[in-house]
Tab-separated table of N, CA and C in Angstrom:
chain	number	residue	atom	x	y	z
A	189	MET	N	69.890	-40.484	-25.839
A	189	MET	CA	69.964	-39.062	-25.632
A	189	MET	C	68.592	-38.443	-25.885
A	190	LYS	N	68.119	-37.658	-24.924
A	190	LYS	CA	66.826	-37.015	-25.065
A	190	LYS	C	67.000	-35.692	-25.801
A	191	LEU	N	66.208	-35.489	-26.837
A	191	LEU	CA	66.311	-34.275	-27.630
A	191	LEU	C	65.636	-33.121	-26.897
A	192	PRO	N	66.247	-31.911	-26.914
A	192	PRO	CA	65.653	-30.779	-26.210
A	192	PRO	C	64.396	-30.276	-26.906
A	193	ILE	N	63.503	-29.697	-26.106
A	193	ILE	CA	62.269	-29.112	-26.623
A	193	ILE	C	62.403	-27.598	-26.558
A	194	VAL	N	62.032	-26.930	-27.638
A	194	VAL	CA	62.007	-25.474	-27.686
A	194	VAL	C	60.544	-25.057	-27.773
A	195	TRP	N	60.108	-24.159	-26.879
A	195	TRP	CA	58.724	-23.691	-26.888
A	195	TRP	C	58.624	-22.482	-27.801
A	196	VAL	N	57.745	-22.566	-28.793
A	196	VAL	CA	57.629	-21.538	-29.819
A	196	VAL	C	56.224	-20.952	-29.809
A	197	CYS	N	56.147	-19.633	-29.894
A	197	CYS	CA	54.868	-18.932	-29.993
A	197	CYS	C	54.715	-18.462	-31.430
A	198	GLY	N	53.633	-18.863	-32.091
A	198	GLY	CA	53.452	-18.454	-33.477
A	198	GLY	C	52.136	-18.934	-34.047
A	199	LYS	N	52.069	-18.975	-35.352
A	199	LYS	CA	50.877	-19.443	-36.062
A	199	LYS	C	51.239	-20.715	-36.811
A	200	ILE	N	50.213	-21.507	-37.123
A	200	ILE	CA	50.455	-22.782	-37.797
A	200	ILE	C	49.515	-22.910	-38.987
A	201	SER	N	49.997	-23.561	-40.025
A	201	SER	CA	49.212	-23.814	-41.220
A	201	SER	C	49.481	-25.252	-41.653
A	202	LEU	N	48.419	-26.056	-41.795
A	202	LEU	CA	48.565	-27.464	-42.182
A	202	LEU	C	48.655	-27.594	-43.699
A	203	ALA	N	49.371	-28.620	-44.161
A	203	ALA	CA	49.547	-28.849	-45.597
A	203	ALA	C	48.990	-30.212	-45.983
A	204	GLY	N	48.672	-30.383	-47.261
A	204	GLY	CA	48.185	-31.672	-47.756
A	204	GLY	C	46.676	-31.729	-47.778
A	205	THR	N	46.153	-32.929	-47.977
A	205	THR	CA	44.707	-33.135	-47.934
A	205	THR	C	44.396	-34.049	-46.771
A	206	SER	N	43.240	-33.879	-46.184
A	206	SER	CA	42.873	-34.656	-45.004
A	206	SER	C	42.889	-36.151	-45.267
A	207	ALA	N	42.401	-36.572	-46.433
A	207	ALA	CA	42.308	-38.000	-46.731
A	207	ALA	C	43.681	-38.657	-46.829
A	208	ASP	N	44.703	-37.894	-47.192
A	208	ASP	CA	46.046	-38.456	-47.341
A	208	ASP	C	46.856	-38.445	-46.047
A	209	ASN	N	46.327	-37.846	-45.003
A	209	ASN	CA	47.111	-37.624	-43.800
A	209	ASN	C	46.682	-38.471	-42.614
A	210	PHE	N	46.194	-39.663	-42.881
A	210	PHE	CA	45.913	-40.571	-41.778
A	210	PHE	C	46.436	-41.953	-42.124
A	211	TYR	N	46.641	-42.726	-41.095
A	211	TYR	CA	47.072	-44.110	-41.277
A	211	TYR	C	46.426	-44.941	-40.177
A	212	ILE	N	46.412	-46.239	-40.358
A	212	ILE	CA	45.895	-47.151	-39.341
A	212	ILE	C	47.089	-47.621	-38.524
A	213	GLY	N	46.995	-47.466	-37.202
A	213	GLY	CA	48.119	-47.816	-36.344
A	213	GLY	C	47.687	-48.585	-35.114
A	214	CYS	N	48.660	-49.141	-34.420
A	214	CYS	CA	48.437	-49.849	-33.159
A	214	CYS	C	48.028	-48.835	-32.094
A	215	ASP	N	47.029	-49.172	-31.287
A	215	ASP	CA	46.583	-48.246	-30.246
A	215	ASP	C	47.581	-48.141	-29.096
A	216	TYR	N	48.561	-49.026	-29.054
A	216	TYR	CA	49.539	-49.023	-27.967
A	216	TYR	C	50.837	-48.320	-28.372
A	217	CYS	N	51.399	-48.671	-29.526
A	217	CYS	CA	52.703	-48.117	-29.923
A	217	CYS	C	52.613	-47.104	-31.067
A	218	ASN	N	51.441	-46.934	-31.661
A	218	ASN	CA	51.199	-45.989	-32.759
A	218	ASN	C	51.886	-46.342	-34.069
A	219	ARG	N	52.538	-47.486	-34.169
A	219	ARG	CA	53.206	-47.879	-35.413
A	219	ARG	C	52.164	-48.220	-36.471
A	220	LYS	N	52.511	-47.972	-37.724
A	220	LYS	CA	51.608	-48.222	-38.836
A	220	LYS	C	51.414	-49.722	-39.022
A	221	VAL	N	50.154	-50.144	-39.126
A	221	VAL	CA	49.816	-51.541	-39.393
A	221	VAL	C	48.827	-51.564	-40.559
A	222	TYR	N	48.702	-52.710	-41.188
A	222	TYR	CA	47.796	-52.836	-42.315
A	222	TYR	C	46.535	-53.540	-41.857
A	223	GLY	N	45.400	-52.908	-42.089
A	223	GLY	CA	44.123	-53.453	-41.684
A	223	GLY	C	43.111	-52.327	-41.565
A	224	ALA	N	41.892	-52.692	-41.235
A	224	ALA	CA	40.829	-51.708	-41.079
A	224	ALA	C	40.819	-51.174	-39.644
A	225	ASP	N	40.192	-50.039	-39.454
A	225	ASP	CA	40.064	-49.422	-38.140
A	225	ASP	C	39.185	-50.284	-37.230
A	226	GLY	N	39.629	-50.528	-35.988
A	226	GLY	CA	38.820	-51.236	-35.001
A	226	GLY	C	39.039	-52.733	-34.901
A	227	ILE	N	40.032	-53.282	-35.574
A	227	ILE	CA	40.302	-54.723	-35.537
A	227	ILE	C	41.210	-55.048	-34.351
A	228	SER	N	40.917	-56.131	-33.636
A	228	SER	CA	41.796	-56.599	-32.557
A	228	SER	C	42.889	-57.467	-33.161
A	229	PHE	N	44.120	-57.308	-32.663
A	229	PHE	CA	45.240	-58.063	-33.214
A	229	PHE	C	46.384	-58.094	-32.214
A	230	GLU	N	47.400	-58.917	-32.500
A	230	GLU	CA	48.632	-58.917	-31.715
A	230	GLU	C	49.671	-58.138	-32.516
A	231	CYS	N	50.173	-57.051	-31.922
A	231	CYS	CA	51.106	-56.171	-32.631
A	231	CYS	C	52.488	-56.809	-32.712
A	232	LEU	N	53.031	-56.886	-33.921
A	232	LEU	CA	54.363	-57.450	-34.123
A	232	LEU	C	55.464	-56.473	-33.726
A	233	PHE	N	55.133	-55.183	-33.624
A	233	PHE	CA	56.136	-54.177	-33.269
A	233	PHE	C	56.355	-54.090	-31.762
A	234	CYS	N	55.255	-54.008	-30.996
A	234	CYS	CA	55.393	-53.804	-29.548
A	234	CYS	C	55.031	-55.038	-28.729
A	235	GLY	N	54.453	-56.062	-29.355
A	235	GLY	CA	54.105	-57.282	-28.642
A	235	GLY	C	52.781	-57.225	-27.900
A	236	GLN	N	52.041	-56.132	-28.026
A	236	GLN	CA	50.747	-56.005	-27.354
A	236	GLN	C	49.816	-57.103	-27.867
A	237	LYS	N	49.372	-57.974	-26.956
A	237	LYS	CA	48.552	-59.121	-27.360
A	237	LYS	C	47.096	-58.752	-27.631
A	238	GLN	N	46.618	-57.680	-27.019
A	238	GLN	CA	45.229	-57.270	-27.214
A	238	GLN	C	45.168	-55.880	-27.828
A	239	GLY	N	45.970	-55.677	-28.866
A	239	GLY	CA	45.999	-54.387	-29.546
A	239	GLY	C	44.767	-54.190	-30.408
A	240	THR	N	44.489	-52.948	-30.714
A	240	THR	CA	43.376	-52.593	-31.581
A	240	THR	C	43.886	-51.600	-32.615
A	241	THR	N	43.434	-51.762	-33.849
A	241	THR	CA	43.825	-50.796	-34.871
A	241	THR	C	42.994	-49.528	-34.698
A	242	VAL	N	43.659	-48.384	-34.787
A	242	VAL	CA	42.982	-47.095	-34.658
A	242	VAL	C	43.488	-46.154	-35.746
A	243	LYS	N	42.660	-45.173	-36.075
A	243	LYS	CA	43.029	-44.184	-37.074
A	243	LYS	C	43.940	-43.152	-36.416
A	244	ARG	N	45.118	-42.928	-36.992
A	244	ARG	CA	46.093	-41.949	-36.499
A	244	ARG	C	46.298	-40.893	-37.580
A	245	PHE	N	46.545	-39.674	-37.149
A	245	PHE	CA	46.730	-38.571	-38.091
A	245	PHE	C	48.156	-38.049	-38.036
A	246	ILE	N	48.661	-37.642	-39.186
A	246	ILE	CA	50.000	-37.070	-39.289
A	246	ILE	C	49.954	-36.021	-40.405
A	247	TYR	N	50.326	-34.803	-40.065
A	247	TYR	CA	50.297	-33.696	-41.020
A	247	TYR	C	51.653	-33.012	-41.070
A	248	ASN	N	52.019	-32.537	-42.247
A	248	ASN	CA	53.105	-31.577	-42.371
A	248	ASN	C	52.469	-30.214	-42.144
A	249	ALA	N	53.182	-29.339	-41.461
A	249	ALA	CA	52.648	-28.013	-41.177
A	249	ALA	C	53.768	-26.991	-41.209
A	250	SER	N	53.388	-25.749	-41.441
A	250	SER	CA	54.333	-24.638	-41.347
A	250	SER	C	54.057	-23.920	-40.042
A	251	LEU	N	55.082	-23.754	-39.238
A	251	LEU	CA	54.989	-23.019	-37.982
A	251	LEU	C	55.778	-21.738	-38.203
A	252	TYR	N	55.138	-20.590	-38.005
A	252	TYR	CA	55.802	-19.340	-38.364
A	252	TYR	C	55.451	-18.208	-37.405
A	253	ASP	N	56.344	-17.239	-37.363
A	253	ASP	CA	56.121	-15.973	-36.685
A	253	ASP	C	56.847	-14.909	-37.494
A	254	SER	N	57.072	-13.732	-36.916
A	254	SER	CA	57.707	-12.654	-37.685
A	254	SER	C	59.187	-12.912	-37.957
A	255	SER	N	59.798	-13.870	-37.231
A	255	SER	CA	61.237	-14.098	-37.386
A	255	SER	C	61.587	-15.171	-38.410
A	256	ALA	N	60.742	-16.194	-38.561
A	256	ALA	CA	61.095	-17.317	-39.434
A	256	ALA	C	59.897	-18.236	-39.637
A	257	CYS	N	60.113	-19.264	-40.466
A	257	CYS	CA	59.110	-20.296	-40.714
A	257	CYS	C	59.838	-21.633	-40.801
A	258	ILE	N	59.319	-22.649	-40.117
A	258	ILE	CA	59.891	-23.985	-40.220
A	258	ILE	C	58.778	-24.970	-40.544
A	259	VAL	N	59.146	-26.073	-41.185
A	259	VAL	CA	58.196	-27.137	-41.491
A	259	VAL	C	58.311	-28.176	-40.386
A	260	VAL	N	57.163	-28.564	-39.830
A	260	VAL	CA	57.122	-29.511	-38.718
A	260	VAL	C	56.151	-30.633	-39.045
A	261	THR	N	56.241	-31.720	-38.299
A	261	THR	CA	55.274	-32.806	-38.377
A	261	THR	C	54.388	-32.726	-37.147
A	262	VAL	N	53.074	-32.843	-37.346
A	262	VAL	CA	52.109	-32.775	-36.251
A	262	VAL	C	51.356	-34.104	-36.220
A	263	PHE	N	51.232	-34.688	-35.020
A	263	PHE	CA	50.598	-35.995	-34.868
A	263	PHE	C	49.198	-35.886	-34.257
A	264	THR	N	48.523	-37.014	-34.110
A	264	THR	CA	47.110	-37.119	-33.756
A	264	THR	C	46.667	-36.237	-32.595
A	265	SER	N	47.301	-36.357	-31.431
A	265	SER	CA	46.812	-35.635	-30.252
A	265	SER	C	46.848	-34.127	-30.462
A	266	ASP	N	47.875	-33.629	-31.128
A	266	ASP	CA	47.965	-32.191	-31.359
A	266	ASP	C	47.069	-31.732	-32.501
A	267	ILE	N	46.813	-32.606	-33.477
A	267	ILE	CA	45.833	-32.291	-34.524
A	267	ILE	C	44.467	-32.089	-33.873
A	268	LEU	N	44.101	-32.982	-32.949
A	268	LEU	CA	42.811	-32.863	-32.264
A	268	LEU	C	42.741	-31.581	-31.447
A	269	ARG	N	43.844	-31.184	-30.802
A	269	ARG	CA	43.874	-29.924	-30.046
A	269	ARG	C	43.679	-28.723	-30.971
A	270	LEU	N	44.324	-28.747	-32.138
A	270	LEU	CA	44.176	-27.638	-33.083
A	270	LEU	C	42.722	-27.483	-33.525
A	271	PHE	N	42.059	-28.602	-33.805
A	271	PHE	CA	40.651	-28.548	-34.181
A	271	PHE	C	39.822	-27.968	-33.042
A	272	LYS	N	40.141	-28.359	-31.816
A	272	LYS	CA	39.417	-27.865	-30.642
A	272	LYS	C	39.619	-26.354	-30.474
A	273	PHE	N	40.833	-25.861	-30.721
A	273	PHE	CA	41.121	-24.430	-30.581
A	273	PHE	C	40.227	-23.582	-31.474
A	274	VAL	N	39.913	-24.091	-32.668
A	274	VAL	CA	39.114	-23.311	-33.621
A	274	VAL	C	37.655	-23.750	-33.652
A	275	GLY	N	37.262	-24.670	-32.772
A	275	GLY	CA	35.866	-25.086	-32.663
A	275	GLY	C	35.365	-25.932	-33.812
A	276	MET	N	36.231	-26.761	-34.392
A	276	MET	CA	35.833	-27.633	-35.501
A	276	MET	C	35.938	-29.095	-35.086
A	277	ASP	N	35.160	-29.941	-35.746
A	277	ASP	CA	35.263	-31.384	-35.554
A	277	ASP	C	36.184	-31.950	-36.621
A	278	LEU	N	36.931	-32.989	-36.258
A	278	LEU	CA	37.820	-33.636	-37.216
A	278	LEU	C	36.979	-34.398	-38.232
A	279	ASP	N	37.160	-34.072	-39.501
A	279	ASP	CA	36.383	-34.671	-40.574
A	279	ASP	C	37.318	-34.896	-41.758
A	280	LEU	N	37.415	-36.133	-42.216
A	280	LEU	CA	38.324	-36.440	-43.323
A	280	LEU	C	37.945	-35.726	-44.612
A	281	ALA	N	36.680	-35.366	-44.760
A	281	ALA	CA	36.237	-34.708	-45.986
A	281	ALA	C	36.354	-33.182	-45.899
A	282	MET	N	36.822	-32.659	-44.770
A	282	MET	CA	36.852	-31.210	-44.599
A	282	MET	C	37.912	-30.560	-45.479
A	283	ASP	N	37.715	-29.285	-45.709
A	283	ASP	CA	38.615	-28.502	-46.550
A	283	ASP	C	39.694	-27.871	-45.668
A	284	LEU	N	40.960	-28.183	-45.945
A	284	LEU	CA	42.051	-27.630	-45.140
A	284	LEU	C	42.148	-26.120	-45.276
A	285	GLU	N	41.667	-25.573	-46.382
A	285	GLU	CA	41.705	-24.121	-46.556
A	285	GLU	C	40.840	-23.432	-45.500
A	286	ILE	N	39.680	-24.012	-45.201
A	286	ILE	CA	38.799	-23.459	-44.166
A	286	ILE	C	39.476	-23.564	-42.803
A	287	LEU	N	40.062	-24.728	-42.512
A	287	LEU	CA	40.758	-24.912	-41.236
A	287	LEU	C	41.921	-23.932	-41.108
A	288	ASN	N	42.732	-23.794	-42.153
A	288	ASN	CA	43.878	-22.888	-42.094
A	288	ASN	C	43.452	-21.434	-41.922
A	289	THR	N	42.307	-21.051	-42.514
A	289	THR	CA	41.781	-19.700	-42.314
A	289	THR	C	41.445	-19.484	-40.846
A	290	LYS	N	40.817	-20.480	-40.223
A	290	LYS	CA	40.482	-20.369	-38.798
A	290	LYS	C	41.738	-20.408	-37.932
A	291	LEU	N	42.704	-21.257	-38.294
A	291	LEU	CA	43.948	-21.337	-37.521
A	291	LEU	C	44.749	-20.041	-37.599
A	292	HIS	N	44.587	-19.296	-38.703
A	292	HIS	CA	45.330	-18.046	-38.869
A	292	HIS	C	44.971	-17.024	-37.786
A	293	SER	N	43.771	-17.148	-37.203
A	293	SER	CA	43.349	-16.202	-36.169
A	293	SER	C	43.800	-16.622	-34.770
A	294	VAL	N	44.456	-17.772	-34.650
A	294	VAL	CA	44.868	-18.299	-33.345
A	294	VAL	C	46.387	-18.290	-33.229
A	295	ILE	N	46.890	-17.788	-32.109
A	295	ILE	CA	48.324	-17.896	-31.819
A	295	ILE	C	48.477	-19.098	-30.898
A	296	ILE	N	49.388	-19.997	-31.250
A	296	ILE	CA	49.578	-21.206	-30.452
A	296	ILE	C	50.974	-21.222	-29.845
A	297	ILE	N	51.116	-22.042	-28.827
A	297	ILE	CA	52.412	-22.339	-28.240
A	297	ILE	C	52.688	-23.795	-28.582
A	298	ALA	N	53.826	-24.060	-29.220
A	298	ALA	CA	54.153	-25.428	-29.631
A	298	ALA	C	55.507	-25.829	-29.074
A	299	GLY	N	55.570	-27.026	-28.525
A	299	GLY	CA	56.845	-27.612	-28.126
A	299	GLY	C	57.441	-28.275	-29.354
A	300	VAL	N	58.571	-27.763	-29.835
A	300	VAL	CA	59.191	-28.255	-31.068
A	300	VAL	C	60.507	-28.932	-30.729
A	301	LYS	N	60.747	-30.098	-31.331
A	301	LYS	CA	62.044	-30.759	-31.155
A	301	LYS	C	62.502	-31.311	-32.498
A	302	ARG	N	63.779	-31.561	-32.585
A	302	ARG	CA	64.310	-32.192	-33.795
A	302	ARG	C	63.808	-33.630	-33.839
A	303	SER	N	63.422	-34.081	-35.012
A	303	SER	CA	62.941	-35.455	-35.169
A	303	SER	C	64.099	-36.426	-35.021
A	304	LYS	N	63.773	-37.647	-34.622
A	304	LYS	CA	64.793	-38.682	-34.435
A	304	LYS	C	65.235	-39.305	-35.744
A	305	GLY	N	64.606	-38.937	-36.837
A	305	GLY	CA	65.010	-39.486	-38.126
A	305	GLY	C	64.120	-40.611	-38.604
A	306	THR	N	62.990	-40.847	-37.937
A	306	THR	CA	62.074	-41.872	-38.426
A	306	THR	C	61.411	-41.354	-39.685
A	307	ASP	N	61.183	-42.230	-40.620
A	307	ASP	CA	60.634	-41.830	-41.906
A	307	ASP	C	59.594	-42.849	-42.337
A	308	ASP	N	58.356	-42.382	-42.525
A	308	ASP	CA	57.323	-43.296	-42.996
A	308	ASP	C	57.144	-43.195	-44.505
A	309	GLY	N	58.073	-42.519	-45.187
A	309	GLY	CA	58.007	-42.401	-46.628
A	309	GLY	C	57.415	-41.094	-47.105
A	310	LEU	N	56.487	-40.509	-46.337
A	310	LEU	CA	55.839	-39.276	-46.759
A	310	LEU	C	56.301	-38.064	-45.959
A	311	HIS	N	56.544	-38.251	-44.683
A	311	HIS	CA	56.798	-37.135	-43.784
A	311	HIS	C	58.235	-37.196	-43.307
A	312	LYS	N	59.059	-36.344	-43.873
A	312	LYS	CA	60.492	-36.388	-43.619
A	312	LYS	C	60.947	-35.007	-43.170
A	313	ASN	N	60.469	-34.559	-42.021
A	313	ASN	CA	60.794	-33.226	-41.536
A	313	ASN	C	61.851	-33.300	-40.454
A	314	PRO	N	62.694	-32.270	-40.381
A	314	PRO	CA	63.697	-32.262	-39.320
A	314	PRO	C	63.111	-31.936	-37.949
A	315	TYR	N	61.856	-31.450	-37.900
A	315	TYR	CA	61.240	-31.063	-36.637
A	315	TYR	C	59.883	-31.726	-36.469
A	316	SER	N	59.494	-31.957	-35.221
A	316	SER	CA	58.146	-32.423	-34.938
A	316	SER	C	57.613	-31.667	-33.732
A	317	ILE	N	56.298	-31.561	-33.668
A	317	ILE	CA	55.649	-30.901	-32.537
A	317	ILE	C	55.312	-31.969	-31.517
A	318	VAL	N	55.707	-31.730	-30.265
A	318	VAL	CA	55.424	-32.691	-29.206
A	318	VAL	C	54.267	-32.238	-28.329
A	319	LEU	N	53.907	-30.969	-28.389
A	319	LEU	CA	52.770	-30.467	-27.625
A	319	LEU	C	52.345	-29.139	-28.213
A	320	VAL	N	51.042	-28.935	-28.329
A	320	VAL	CA	50.535	-27.652	-28.784
A	320	VAL	C	49.541	-27.157	-27.742
A	321	SER	N	49.590	-25.869	-27.436
A	321	SER	CA	48.785	-25.315	-26.359
A	321	SER	C	48.412	-23.880	-26.683
A	322	GLU	N	47.401	-23.372	-25.980
A	322	GLU	CA	47.077	-21.953	-26.092
A	322	GLU	C	47.695	-21.180	-24.933
A	323	GLU	N	48.292	-21.876	-23.981
A	323	GLU	CA	48.918	-21.226	-22.833
A	323	GLU	C	50.404	-21.064	-23.089
A	324	ASN	N	51.032	-20.115	-22.403
A	324	ASN	CA	52.415	-19.766	-22.684
A	324	ASN	C	53.391	-20.350	-21.669
A	325	PRO	N	54.102	-21.459	-21.995
A	325	PRO	CA	55.129	-21.977	-21.089
A	325	PRO	C	56.524	-21.471	-21.468
A	326	SER	N	56.763	-20.173	-21.419
A	326	SER	CA	58.056	-19.559	-21.767
A	326	SER	C	58.355	-19.708	-23.257
A	327	ALA	N	57.549	-19.094	-24.088
A	327	ALA	CA	57.669	-19.248	-25.539
A	327	ALA	C	58.828	-18.453	-26.117
A	328	GLN	N	59.302	-18.917	-27.277
A	328	GLN	CA	60.390	-18.280	-28.001
A	328	GLN	C	59.951	-18.017	-29.431
A	329	SER	N	60.834	-17.455	-30.208
A	329	SER	CA	60.530	-17.242	-31.619
A	329	SER	C	60.809	-18.523	-32.401
A	330	VAL	N	60.276	-18.603	-33.613
A	330	VAL	CA	60.509	-19.761	-34.473
A	330	VAL	C	61.990	-19.881	-34.821
A	331	ALA	N	62.683	-18.753	-34.963
A	331	ALA	CA	64.113	-18.786	-35.284
A	331	ALA	C	64.901	-19.543	-34.221
A	332	ALA	N	64.464	-19.485	-32.969
A	332	ALA	CA	65.154	-20.199	-31.894
A	332	ALA	C	65.033	-21.701	-32.063
A	333	ALA	N	63.903	-22.176	-32.594
A	333	ALA	CA	63.714	-23.613	-32.798
A	333	ALA	C	64.637	-24.131	-33.883
A	334	ASP	N	64.924	-23.302	-34.864
A	334	ASP	CA	65.791	-23.703	-35.963
A	334	ASP	C	67.235	-23.829	-35.510
A	335	GLY	N	67.631	-23.049	-34.526
A	335	GLY	CA	68.987	-23.144	-34.007
A	335	GLY	C	70.008	-22.408	-34.850
A	336	ASN	N	69.617	-21.901	-36.009
A	336	ASN	CA	70.512	-21.140	-36.881
A	336	ASN	C	69.847	-19.822	-37.271
A	337	PRO	N	69.521	-18.985	-36.311
A	337	PRO	CA	68.813	-17.750	-36.643
A	337	PRO	C	69.712	-16.777	-37.395
A	338	SER	N	69.110	-16.006	-38.274
A	338	SER	CA	69.878	-14.995	-38.991
A	338	SER	C	70.154	-13.806	-38.080
A	339	ASP	N	69.295	-13.584	-37.100
A	339	ASP	CA	69.472	-12.484	-36.157
A	339	ASP	C	69.446	-13.032	-34.737
A	340	PRO	N	70.611	-13.238	-34.102
A	340	PRO	CA	70.631	-13.812	-32.759
A	340	PRO	C	69.922	-12.947	-31.726
A	341	GLU	N	69.729	-11.660	-32.019
A	341	GLU	CA	69.044	-10.774	-31.076
A	341	GLU	C	67.526	-10.988	-31.108
A	342	ALA	N	67.014	-11.728	-32.096
A	342	ALA	CA	65.571	-11.853	-32.296
A	342	ALA	C	64.917	-12.877	-31.378
A	343	TYR	N	65.681	-13.561	-30.563
A	343	TYR	CA	65.076	-14.580	-29.713
A	343	TYR	C	65.830	-14.713	-28.398
A	344	THR	N	65.179	-15.360	-27.465
A	344	THR	CA	65.800	-15.677	-26.183
A	344	THR	C	65.582	-17.154	-25.930
A	345	VAL	N	66.622	-17.870	-25.577
A	345	VAL	CA	66.485	-19.294	-25.288
A	345	VAL	C	66.067	-19.450	-23.838
A	346	VAL	N	64.974	-20.145	-23.611
A	346	VAL	CA	64.451	-20.361	-22.270
A	346	VAL	C	64.245	-21.854	-22.088
A	347	VAL	N	64.605	-22.389	-20.943
A	347	VAL	CA	64.394	-23.803	-20.661
A	347	VAL	C	62.928	-24.000	-20.298
A	348	PRO	N	62.223	-24.966	-20.920
A	348	PRO	CA	60.819	-25.177	-20.588
A	348	PRO	C	60.647	-25.645	-19.154
A	349	LYS	N	59.435	-25.451	-18.626
A	349	LYS	CA	59.135	-25.888	-17.268
A	349	LYS	C	59.340	-27.390	-17.153
A	350	ARG	N	59.808	-27.833	-15.969
A	350	ARG	CA	60.065	-29.249	-15.734
A	350	ARG	C	58.748	-30.021	-15.759
A	351	LYS	N	58.774	-31.165	-16.398
A	351	LYS	CA	57.590	-32.020	-16.435
A	351	LYS	C	57.699	-33.064	-15.335
A	352	LEU	N	56.577	-33.381	-14.698
A	352	LEU	CA	56.574	-34.410	-13.659
A	352	LEU	C	56.709	-35.785	-14.287
A	353	THR	N	57.450	-36.643	-13.631
A	353	THR	CA	57.538	-38.036	-14.054
A	353	THR	C	56.729	-38.861	-13.070
A	354	PHE	N	56.491	-40.121	-13.389
A	354	PHE	CA	55.746	-40.968	-12.472
A	354	PHE	C	56.481	-41.121	-11.151
A	355	LYS	N	57.827	-41.173	-11.183
A	355	LYS	CA	58.595	-41.274	-9.945
A	355	LYS	C	58.365	-40.064	-9.058
A	356	SER	N	58.377	-38.863	-9.641
A	356	SER	CA	58.225	-37.660	-8.834
A	356	SER	C	56.809	-37.520	-8.287
A	357	LEU	N	55.837	-38.180	-8.889
A	357	LEU	CA	54.474	-38.124	-8.364
A	357	LEU	C	54.362	-38.838	-7.025
A	358	ASN	N	55.246	-39.811	-6.754
A	358	ASN	CA	55.208	-40.530	-5.483
A	358	ASN	C	55.645	-39.661	-4.314
A	359	ASN	N	56.373	-38.580	-4.580
A	359	ASN	CA	56.882	-37.728	-3.518
A	359	ASN	C	55.944	-36.587	-3.158
A	360	ILE	N	54.797	-36.492	-3.802
A	360	ILE	CA	53.857	-35.413	-3.511
A	360	ILE	C	53.100	-35.762	-2.234
A	361	PRO	N	53.074	-34.837	-1.241
A	361	PRO	CA	52.357	-35.128	-0.002
A	361	PRO	C	50.856	-35.209	-0.247
A	362	PRO	N	50.140	-35.993	0.577
A	362	PRO	CA	48.692	-36.121	0.389
A	362	PRO	C	47.980	-34.813	0.724
A	363	LEU	N	46.802	-34.625	0.106
A	363	LEU	CA	46.006	-33.435	0.391
A	363	LEU	C	45.452	-33.522	1.800
A	364	THR	N	45.468	-32.407	2.517
A	364	THR	CA	44.876	-32.369	3.859
A	364	THR	C	43.745	-31.377	3.831
A	365	GLY	N	42.754	-31.644	4.622
A	365	GLY	CA	41.709	-30.792	4.433
A	365	GLY	C	40.757	-30.274	5.253
């Protein structure tokens, strides 16, 4: 069963320290592995014979607007987008307070879904962010993502735009020119 995505417009604040929020993972399946960054190996989780260990990031964050606040998990690709939005480089020694101050001036659009229940021991949130953007793909309030709003009038449920699959890409006519 595919979990639905709710598009939320709001602000985000990261929690924790940068040094504690990364792990070494397989470059193919993203599962946590033990070893140093950049080592070639055969992944026991996905079977990739020419896998490479890479640094992956995972943060707990608060996503909020005027209606509510929820705690979400944010992964590597969206962490990098957040840094790009505020014009910062990802640095393990950086101060999250500085980043959060800069993030406070940015309104983001986040695709939020309920987590599947995977637990790496540290990050046990009911929600995760699957995409973060500065563009608006039919955004809703944070209360809508929670599914139990105190004020049902405070939000509107909108179905996100359809995403193309590889199958549907085959049906696109060639460019003529």
